[in-house]
mmCIF file with all atom_site columns, C-alpha atoms and ligand atoms in Angstrom:
data_model
loop_
_atom_site.group_PDB
_atom_site.id
_atom_site.type_symbol
_atom_site.label_atom_id
_atom_site.label_alt_id
_atom_site.label_comp_id
_atom_site.label_asym_id
_atom_site.label_entity_id
_atom_site.label_seq_id
_atom_site.pdbx_PDB_ins_code
_atom_site.Cartn_x
_atom_site.Cartn_y
_atom_site.Cartn_z
_atom_site.occupancy
_atom_site.B_iso_or_equiv
_atom_site.pdbx_formal_charge
_atom_site.auth_seq_id
_atom_site.auth_comp_id
_atom_site.auth_asym_id
_atom_site.auth_atom_id
_atom_site.pdbx_PDB_model_num
ATOM   1   C  CA  . MET A 1 1   ? -51.580 59.296 24.398 1.00 47.00 ? 1038 MET A CA  1
ATOM   2   C  CA  . GLY A 1 2   ? -52.145 59.940 20.710 1.00 55.00 ? 1039 GLY A CA  1
ATOM   3   C  CA  . LEU A 1 3   ? -49.549 61.030 18.230 1.00 57.00 ? 1040 LEU A CA  1
ATOM   4   C  CA  . PHE A 1 4   ? -51.381 64.293 17.515 1.00 62.00 ? 1041 PHE A CA  1
ATOM   5   C  CA  . THR A 1 5   ? -51.882 65.635 21.022 1.00 65.00 ? 1042 THR A CA  1
ATOM   6   C  CA  . ASN A 1 6   ? -48.369 67.043 21.459 1.00 71.00 ? 1043 ASN A CA  1
ATOM   7   C  CA  . GLU A 1 7   ? -47.874 64.865 24.505 1.00 84.00 ? 1044 GLU A CA  1
ATOM   8   C  CA  . ILE A 1 8   ? -44.693 63.339 23.110 1.00 90.00 ? 1045 ILE A CA  1
ATOM   9   C  CA  . LYS A 1 9   ? -41.950 65.884 23.661 1.00 91.00 ? 1046 LYS A CA  1
ATOM   10  C  CA  . THR A 1 10  ? -38.832 63.893 24.443 1.00 95.00 ? 1047 THR A CA  1
ATOM   11  C  CA  . MET A 1 11  ? -37.238 60.610 23.382 1.00 96.00 ? 1048 MET A CA  1
ATOM   12  C  CA  . SER A 1 12  ? -38.276 59.220 26.774 1.00 96.00 ? 1049 SER A CA  1
ATOM   13  C  CA  . ASP A 1 13  ? -41.915 60.107 26.009 1.00 96.00 ? 1050 ASP A CA  1
ATOM   14  C  CA  . LEU A 1 14  ? -41.631 58.445 22.611 1.00 96.00 ? 1051 LEU A CA  1
ATOM   15  C  CA  . HIS A 1 15  ? -39.944 55.381 24.114 1.00 97.00 ? 1052 HIS A CA  1
ATOM   16  C  CA  . LEU A 1 16  ? -42.760 55.050 26.661 1.00 97.00 ? 1053 LEU A CA  1
ATOM   17  C  CA  . HIS A 1 17  ? -45.362 55.536 23.934 1.00 96.00 ? 1054 HIS A CA  1
ATOM   18  C  CA  . VAL A 1 18  ? -43.969 52.670 21.846 1.00 97.00 ? 1055 VAL A CA  1
ATOM   19  C  CA  . LEU A 1 19  ? -43.717 50.508 24.958 1.00 98.00 ? 1056 LEU A CA  1
ATOM   20  C  CA  . GLN A 1 20  ? -47.432 51.146 25.554 1.00 97.00 ? 1057 GLN A CA  1
ATOM   21  C  CA  . ASP A 1 21  ? -48.141 50.453 21.887 1.00 97.00 ? 1058 ASP A CA  1
ATOM   22  C  CA  . ILE A 1 22  ? -46.485 47.015 21.944 1.00 98.00 ? 1059 ILE A CA  1
ATOM   23  C  CA  . TYR A 1 23  ? -48.069 46.254 25.342 1.00 98.00 ? 1060 TYR A CA  1
ATOM   24  C  CA  . TYR A 1 24  ? -51.483 46.845 23.770 1.00 98.00 ? 1061 TYR A CA  1
ATOM   25  C  CA  . ALA A 1 25  ? -50.445 44.828 20.698 1.00 98.00 ? 1062 ALA A CA  1
ATOM   26  C  CA  . GLU A 1 26  ? -49.225 41.822 22.735 1.00 98.00 ? 1063 GLU A CA  1
ATOM   27  C  CA  . ASN A 1 27  ? -52.506 41.806 24.659 1.00 98.00 ? 1064 ASN A CA  1
ATOM   28  C  CA  . GLN A 1 28  ? -54.512 41.833 21.400 1.00 98.00 ? 1065 GLN A CA  1
ATOM   29  C  CA  . ILE A 1 29  ? -52.330 38.989 20.070 1.00 98.00 ? 1066 ILE A CA  1
ATOM   30  C  CA  . LYS A 1 30  ? -52.986 37.014 23.257 1.00 98.00 ? 1067 LYS A CA  1
ATOM   31  C  CA  . LYS A 1 31  ? -56.718 37.467 22.645 1.00 98.00 ? 1068 LYS A CA  1
ATOM   32  C  CA  . ALA A 1 32  ? -56.492 36.534 18.944 1.00 97.00 ? 1069 ALA A CA  1
ATOM   33  C  CA  . LEU A 1 33  ? -54.337 33.380 19.228 1.00 97.00 ? 1070 LEU A CA  1
ATOM   34  C  CA  . PRO A 1 34  ? -56.933 31.020 20.780 1.00 97.00 ? 1071 PRO A CA  1
ATOM   35  C  CA  . ASP A 1 35  ? -59.168 31.590 17.755 1.00 95.00 ? 1072 ASP A CA  1
ATOM   36  C  CA  . MET A 1 36  ? -56.250 30.874 15.392 1.00 96.00 ? 1073 MET A CA  1
ATOM   37  C  CA  . ILE A 1 37  ? -55.434 27.686 17.343 1.00 96.00 ? 1074 ILE A CA  1
ATOM   38  C  CA  . GLU A 1 38  ? -59.031 26.592 16.901 1.00 96.00 ? 1075 GLU A CA  1
ATOM   39  C  CA  . LYS A 1 39  ? -59.101 27.355 13.169 1.00 95.00 ? 1076 LYS A CA  1
ATOM   40  C  CA  . ALA A 1 40  ? -55.747 25.739 12.258 1.00 95.00 ? 1077 ALA A CA  1
ATOM   41  C  CA  . THR A 1 41  ? -55.867 22.114 11.101 1.00 94.00 ? 1078 THR A CA  1
ATOM   42  C  CA  . ASN A 1 42  ? -52.190 21.251 10.561 1.00 94.00 ? 1079 ASN A CA  1
ATOM   43  C  CA  . ARG A 1 43  ? -50.906 19.771 13.835 1.00 95.00 ? 1080 ARG A CA  1
ATOM   44  C  CA  . ASP A 1 44  ? -47.528 21.494 13.657 1.00 96.00 ? 1081 ASP A CA  1
ATOM   45  C  CA  . LEU A 1 45  ? -49.311 24.775 13.108 1.00 97.00 ? 1082 LEU A CA  1
ATOM   46  C  CA  . THR A 1 46  ? -51.653 24.415 16.089 1.00 97.00 ? 1083 THR A CA  1
ATOM   47  C  CA  . ALA A 1 47  ? -48.641 23.393 18.215 1.00 97.00 ? 1084 ALA A CA  1
ATOM   48  C  CA  . ALA A 1 48  ? -46.696 26.443 17.019 1.00 98.00 ? 1085 ALA A CA  1
ATOM   49  C  CA  . PHE A 1 49  ? -49.615 28.761 17.826 1.00 98.00 ? 1086 PHE A CA  1
ATOM   50  C  CA  . ARG A 1 50  ? -50.032 27.153 21.272 1.00 98.00 ? 1087 ARG A CA  1
ATOM   51  C  CA  . ALA A 1 51  ? -46.328 27.554 22.025 1.00 98.00 ? 1088 ALA A CA  1
ATOM   52  C  CA  . HIS A 1 52  ? -46.422 31.164 20.885 1.00 98.00 ? 1089 HIS A CA  1
ATOM   53  C  CA  . LEU A 1 53  ? -49.444 31.909 23.073 1.00 98.00 ? 1090 LEU A CA  1
ATOM   54  C  CA  . GLU A 1 54  ? -47.383 30.756 26.067 1.00 98.00 ? 1091 GLU A CA  1
ATOM   55  C  CA  . GLU A 1 55  ? -44.463 32.894 24.896 1.00 98.00 ? 1092 GLU A CA  1
ATOM   56  C  CA  . THR A 1 56  ? -46.778 35.866 24.401 1.00 98.00 ? 1093 THR A CA  1
ATOM   57  C  CA  . GLU A 1 57  ? -47.878 35.623 28.031 1.00 98.00 ? 1094 GLU A CA  1
ATOM   58  C  CA  . LYS A 1 58  ? -44.223 35.715 29.114 1.00 98.00 ? 1095 LYS A CA  1
ATOM   59  C  CA  . GLN A 1 59  ? -43.580 38.649 26.771 1.00 98.00 ? 1096 GLN A CA  1
ATOM   60  C  CA  . ILE A 1 60  ? -46.404 40.580 28.414 1.00 98.00 ? 1097 ILE A CA  1
ATOM   61  C  CA  . GLY A 1 61  ? -44.716 39.857 31.750 1.00 98.00 ? 1098 GLY A CA  1
ATOM   62  C  CA  . ARG A 1 62  ? -41.401 41.227 30.428 1.00 98.00 ? 1099 ARG A CA  1
ATOM   63  C  CA  . LEU A 1 63  ? -43.110 44.411 29.265 1.00 98.00 ? 1100 LEU A CA  1
ATOM   64  C  CA  . GLU A 1 64  ? -44.603 44.770 32.756 1.00 98.00 ? 1101 GLU A CA  1
ATOM   65  C  CA  . GLN A 1 65  ? -41.073 44.456 34.159 1.00 98.00 ? 1102 GLN A CA  1
ATOM   66  C  CA  . ALA A 1 66  ? -39.925 47.154 31.714 1.00 98.00 ? 1103 ALA A CA  1
ATOM   67  C  CA  . PHE A 1 67  ? -42.661 49.531 32.918 1.00 98.00 ? 1104 PHE A CA  1
ATOM   68  C  CA  . LYS A 1 68  ? -41.595 48.790 36.486 1.00 98.00 ? 1105 LYS A CA  1
ATOM   69  C  CA  . LEU A 1 69  ? -37.979 49.656 35.643 1.00 98.00 ? 1106 LEU A CA  1
ATOM   70  C  CA  . LEU A 1 70  ? -39.258 53.026 34.400 1.00 97.00 ? 1107 LEU A CA  1
ATOM   71  C  CA  . ASP A 1 71  ? -41.408 53.487 37.539 1.00 97.00 ? 1108 ASP A CA  1
ATOM   72  C  CA  . LYS A 1 72  ? -44.535 53.479 35.383 1.00 97.00 ? 1109 LYS A CA  1
ATOM   73  C  CA  . GLU A 1 73  ? -47.772 51.541 35.651 1.00 96.00 ? 1110 GLU A CA  1
ATOM   74  C  CA  . PRO A 1 74  ? -48.212 49.043 32.785 1.00 97.00 ? 1111 PRO A CA  1
ATOM   75  C  CA  . LYS A 1 75  ? -50.626 50.661 30.366 1.00 96.00 ? 1112 LYS A CA  1
ATOM   76  C  CA  . GLY A 1 76  ? -51.529 50.123 26.730 1.00 97.00 ? 1113 GLY A CA  1
ATOM   77  C  CA  . THR A 1 77  ? -52.211 52.657 24.033 1.00 96.00 ? 1114 THR A CA  1
ATOM   78  C  CA  . THR A 1 78  ? -54.322 51.659 21.036 1.00 96.00 ? 1115 THR A CA  1
ATOM   79  C  CA  . CYS A 1 79  ? -52.169 50.365 18.201 1.00 96.00 ? 1116 CYS A CA  1
ATOM   80  C  CA  . PRO A 1 80  ? -54.118 50.793 14.935 1.00 97.00 ? 1117 PRO A CA  1
ATOM   81  C  CA  . ALA A 1 81  ? -51.498 48.721 13.106 1.00 97.00 ? 1118 ALA A CA  1
ATOM   82  C  CA  . ILE A 1 82  ? -52.053 45.513 15.106 1.00 98.00 ? 1119 ILE A CA  1
ATOM   83  C  CA  . ASP A 1 83  ? -55.811 46.091 15.104 1.00 98.00 ? 1120 ASP A CA  1
ATOM   84  C  CA  . GLY A 1 84  ? -55.650 46.252 11.303 1.00 97.00 ? 1121 GLY A CA  1
ATOM   85  C  CA  . ILE A 1 85  ? -53.457 43.151 10.960 1.00 97.00 ? 1122 ILE A CA  1
ATOM   86  C  CA  . ILE A 1 86  ? -55.796 41.133 13.219 1.00 97.00 ? 1123 ILE A CA  1
ATOM   87  C  CA  . LYS A 1 87  ? -58.904 42.446 11.470 1.00 97.00 ? 1124 LYS A CA  1
ATOM   88  C  CA  . GLU A 1 88  ? -57.465 41.485 8.096  1.00 95.00 ? 1125 GLU A CA  1
ATOM   89  C  CA  . ALA A 1 89  ? -56.567 38.001 9.401  1.00 94.00 ? 1126 ALA A CA  1
ATOM   90  C  CA  . LYS A 1 90  ? -60.132 37.441 10.592 1.00 94.00 ? 1127 LYS A CA  1
ATOM   91  C  CA  . GLU A 1 91  ? -61.595 38.658 7.315  1.00 94.00 ? 1128 GLU A CA  1
ATOM   92  C  CA  . VAL A 1 92  ? -59.376 36.437 5.159  1.00 92.00 ? 1129 VAL A CA  1
ATOM   93  C  CA  . ALA A 1 93  ? -59.862 33.399 7.440  1.00 90.00 ? 1130 ALA A CA  1
ATOM   94  C  CA  . GLY A 1 94  ? -63.621 33.918 7.242  1.00 89.00 ? 1131 GLY A CA  1
ATOM   95  C  CA  . GLU A 1 95  ? -63.450 33.737 3.458  1.00 91.00 ? 1132 GLU A CA  1
ATOM   96  C  CA  . CYS A 1 96  ? -61.456 30.461 3.279  1.00 90.00 ? 1133 CYS A CA  1
ATOM   97  C  CA  . ASP A 1 97  ? -63.549 27.316 3.096  1.00 87.00 ? 1134 ASP A CA  1
ATOM   98  C  CA  . ASN A 1 98  ? -60.750 24.925 2.061  1.00 91.00 ? 1135 ASN A CA  1
ATOM   99  C  CA  . LYS A 1 99  ? -58.923 23.900 5.273  1.00 88.00 ? 1136 LYS A CA  1
ATOM   100 C  CA  . LYS A 1 100 ? -55.457 23.696 3.712  1.00 88.00 ? 1137 LYS A CA  1
ATOM   101 C  CA  . VAL A 1 101 ? -55.873 27.121 2.180  1.00 93.00 ? 1138 VAL A CA  1
ATOM   102 C  CA  . LEU A 1 102 ? -57.106 28.375 5.567  1.00 95.00 ? 1139 LEU A CA  1
ATOM   103 C  CA  . ASP A 1 103 ? -53.867 27.103 7.187  1.00 95.00 ? 1140 ASP A CA  1
ATOM   104 C  CA  . ALA A 1 104 ? -51.817 28.995 4.589  1.00 95.00 ? 1141 ALA A CA  1
ATOM   105 C  CA  . ALA A 1 105 ? -53.869 32.149 5.272  1.00 96.00 ? 1142 ALA A CA  1
ATOM   106 C  CA  . LEU A 1 106 ? -53.355 31.761 9.028  1.00 96.00 ? 1143 LEU A CA  1
ATOM   107 C  CA  . ILE A 1 107 ? -49.589 31.401 8.566  1.00 97.00 ? 1144 ILE A CA  1
ATOM   108 C  CA  . ALA A 1 108 ? -49.465 34.517 6.383  1.00 96.00 ? 1145 ALA A CA  1
ATOM   109 C  CA  . ALA A 1 109 ? -51.479 36.488 8.942  1.00 97.00 ? 1146 ALA A CA  1
ATOM   110 C  CA  . ALA A 1 110 ? -49.347 35.271 11.855 1.00 98.00 ? 1147 ALA A CA  1
ATOM   111 C  CA  . GLN A 1 111 ? -46.166 36.232 10.006 1.00 98.00 ? 1148 GLN A CA  1
ATOM   112 C  CA  . ALA A 1 112 ? -47.528 39.747 9.454  1.00 98.00 ? 1149 ALA A CA  1
ATOM   113 C  CA  . VAL A 1 113 ? -48.006 39.925 13.245 1.00 98.00 ? 1150 VAL A CA  1
ATOM   114 C  CA  . GLU A 1 114 ? -44.468 38.652 13.927 1.00 98.00 ? 1151 GLU A CA  1
ATOM   115 C  CA  . HIS A 1 115 ? -42.957 41.158 11.515 1.00 98.00 ? 1152 HIS A CA  1
ATOM   116 C  CA  . TYR A 1 116 ? -44.812 44.029 13.163 1.00 98.00 ? 1153 TYR A CA  1
ATOM   117 C  CA  . GLU A 1 117 ? -43.523 42.906 16.549 1.00 98.00 ? 1154 GLU A CA  1
ATOM   118 C  CA  . ILE A 1 118 ? -39.983 42.535 15.201 1.00 98.00 ? 1155 ILE A CA  1
ATOM   119 C  CA  . THR A 1 119 ? -39.928 46.168 14.008 1.00 98.00 ? 1156 THR A CA  1
ATOM   120 C  CA  . ARG A 1 120 ? -41.316 47.442 17.297 1.00 98.00 ? 1157 ARG A CA  1
ATOM   121 C  CA  . TYR A 1 121 ? -38.925 45.481 19.497 1.00 98.00 ? 1158 TYR A CA  1
ATOM   122 C  CA  . GLY A 1 122 ? -35.971 46.368 17.268 1.00 98.00 ? 1159 GLY A CA  1
ATOM   123 C  CA  . THR A 1 123 ? -36.743 50.061 17.675 1.00 98.00 ? 1160 THR A CA  1
ATOM   124 C  CA  . LEU A 1 124 ? -37.393 49.755 21.401 1.00 98.00 ? 1161 LEU A CA  1
ATOM   125 C  CA  . ILE A 1 125 ? -34.103 47.938 21.974 1.00 98.00 ? 1162 ILE A CA  1
ATOM   126 C  CA  . SER A 1 126 ? -32.115 50.663 20.147 1.00 98.00 ? 1163 SER A CA  1
ATOM   127 C  CA  . TRP A 1 127 ? -33.886 53.445 22.023 1.00 98.00 ? 1164 TRP A CA  1
ATOM   128 C  CA  . SER A 1 128 ? -33.572 51.654 25.364 1.00 98.00 ? 1165 SER A CA  1
ATOM   129 C  CA  . GLU A 1 129 ? -29.806 51.403 24.834 1.00 98.00 ? 1166 GLU A CA  1
ATOM   130 C  CA  . GLU A 1 130 ? -29.546 55.050 23.759 1.00 98.00 ? 1167 GLU A CA  1
ATOM   131 C  CA  . LEU A 1 131 ? -31.519 56.162 26.803 1.00 98.00 ? 1168 LEU A CA  1
ATOM   132 C  CA  . GLY A 1 132 ? -29.366 54.053 29.148 1.00 98.00 ? 1169 GLY A CA  1
ATOM   133 C  CA  . HIS A 1 133 ? -32.070 51.505 29.970 1.00 98.00 ? 1170 HIS A CA  1
ATOM   134 C  CA  . ASP A 1 134 ? -29.837 48.478 29.483 1.00 98.00 ? 1171 ASP A CA  1
ATOM   135 C  CA  . ALA A 1 135 ? -31.972 46.177 31.619 1.00 98.00 ? 1172 ALA A CA  1
ATOM   136 C  CA  . ILE A 1 136 ? -34.979 46.938 29.424 1.00 98.00 ? 1173 ILE A CA  1
ATOM   137 C  CA  . ALA A 1 137 ? -32.922 46.373 26.263 1.00 98.00 ? 1174 ALA A CA  1
ATOM   138 C  CA  . LYS A 1 138 ? -31.908 42.969 27.625 1.00 98.00 ? 1175 LYS A CA  1
ATOM   139 C  CA  . LEU A 1 139 ? -35.492 41.955 28.474 1.00 98.00 ? 1176 LEU A CA  1
ATOM   140 C  CA  . LEU A 1 140 ? -36.752 42.995 25.064 1.00 98.00 ? 1177 LEU A CA  1
ATOM   141 C  CA  . THR A 1 141 ? -33.906 41.219 23.267 1.00 98.00 ? 1178 THR A CA  1
ATOM   142 C  CA  . THR A 1 142 ? -35.141 37.925 24.735 1.00 98.00 ? 1179 THR A CA  1
ATOM   143 C  CA  . THR A 1 143 ? -38.585 38.708 23.341 1.00 98.00 ? 1180 THR A CA  1
ATOM   144 C  CA  . LEU A 1 144 ? -37.214 39.812 19.954 1.00 98.00 ? 1181 LEU A CA  1
ATOM   145 C  CA  . ASN A 1 145 ? -35.414 36.472 19.606 1.00 98.00 ? 1182 ASN A CA  1
ATOM   146 C  CA  . GLU A 1 146 ? -38.657 34.629 20.371 1.00 98.00 ? 1183 GLU A CA  1
ATOM   147 C  CA  . GLU A 1 147 ? -40.497 36.640 17.708 1.00 98.00 ? 1184 GLU A CA  1
ATOM   148 C  CA  . LYS A 1 148 ? -37.780 35.912 15.149 1.00 98.00 ? 1185 LYS A CA  1
ATOM   149 C  CA  . SER A 1 149 ? -37.837 32.192 15.833 1.00 98.00 ? 1186 SER A CA  1
ATOM   150 C  CA  . ALA A 1 150 ? -41.656 32.127 15.765 1.00 98.00 ? 1187 ALA A CA  1
ATOM   151 C  CA  . ASP A 1 151 ? -41.455 33.749 12.334 1.00 98.00 ? 1188 ASP A CA  1
ATOM   152 C  CA  . LYS A 1 152 ? -38.882 31.207 11.105 1.00 98.00 ? 1189 LYS A CA  1
ATOM   153 C  CA  . LYS A 1 153 ? -40.924 28.304 12.452 1.00 97.00 ? 1190 LYS A CA  1
ATOM   154 C  CA  . LEU A 1 154 ? -43.975 29.568 10.541 1.00 97.00 ? 1191 LEU A CA  1
ATOM   155 C  CA  . THR A 1 155 ? -41.927 29.791 7.335  1.00 97.00 ? 1192 THR A CA  1
ATOM   156 C  CA  . THR A 1 156 ? -40.792 26.186 7.794  1.00 96.00 ? 1193 THR A CA  1
ATOM   157 C  CA  . ILE A 1 157 ? -44.309 24.906 8.489  1.00 96.00 ? 1194 ILE A CA  1
ATOM   158 C  CA  . GLY A 1 158 ? -45.657 26.830 5.526  1.00 94.00 ? 1195 GLY A CA  1
ATOM   159 C  CA  . GLU A 1 159 ? -43.019 25.674 3.092  1.00 93.00 ? 1196 GLU A CA  1
ATOM   160 C  CA  . ARG A 1 160 ? -42.799 22.048 4.188  1.00 87.00 ? 1197 ARG A CA  1
ATOM   161 C  CA  . LYS A 1 161 ? -46.316 21.159 5.143  1.00 74.00 ? 1198 LYS A CA  1
ATOM   162 C  CA  . VAL A 1 162 ? -49.019 23.582 4.259  1.00 72.00 ? 1199 VAL A CA  1
ATOM   163 C  CA  . ASN A 1 163 ? -48.408 25.402 0.989  1.00 71.00 ? 1200 ASN A CA  1
ATOM   164 C  CA  . MET A 1 164 ? -47.882 22.239 -1.106 1.00 71.00 ? 1201 MET A CA  1
ATOM   165 C  CA  . LYS A 1 165 ? -51.139 20.738 0.105  1.00 73.00 ? 1202 LYS A CA  1
ATOM   166 C  CA  . ALA A 1 166 ? -52.958 24.009 -0.380 1.00 74.00 ? 1203 ALA A CA  1
ATOM   167 C  CA  . ALA A 1 167 ? -51.692 24.152 -3.961 1.00 74.00 ? 1204 ALA A CA  1
ATOM   168 C  CA  . GLY A 1 168 ? -53.348 20.764 -4.459 1.00 67.00 ? 1205 GLY A CA  1
HETATM 169 FE FE1 . FE  B 2 .   ? -45.097 38.964 20.947 1.00 68.97 ? 2005 FE  B FE1 1
HETATM 170 FE FE1 . FE  B 2 .   ? -48.478 50.410 16.857 1.00 68.97 ? 2006 FE  B FE1 1
HETATM 171 ZN ZN1 . ZN  B 3 .   ? -49.181 55.282 18.677 1.00 68.97 ? 2007 ZN  B ZN1 1
HETATM 172 FE FE1 . FE  B 2 .   ? -45.097 37.107 18.357 1.00 68.97 ? 2008 FE  B FE1 1
#
């Protein structure tokens, strides 16, 4: 379902569209994280990425539960935003040859991902509540909290461990 095909007529259609968007995005994140784990050198950073990969798998499961609550098959719709964020991350990482600088670049890229997810889940939670899908709002709130703490953890790792070393 694209935004320009007039297939989105109601708030329910739009809600489902964004659910499909974040389902696609989470699956792309799941595919991208192993590469980021491999590239990261700071131990806290690799541990944080590993933990978030596990969380991402659970988040995909929660989205599948949300589709089920709507009597819909889990399905993704291409999200050009996450594709762009991941593409940019790969490009920048490919250009870093200093390992400490690479860690800082990976943190920045991962935080761009978390912030995208935070906006999507925030919107979906509001719309789920407005549309009376309280069970979905509850599921997605658990995920939103995980995204927020992943973001905070990355800030801490960046500020305490990585950025100083990268600066020399
Ligand atoms: Fe996520
Ligand atoms: Fe999107
Ligand atoms: Zn879209
Ligand atoms: Fe995340």
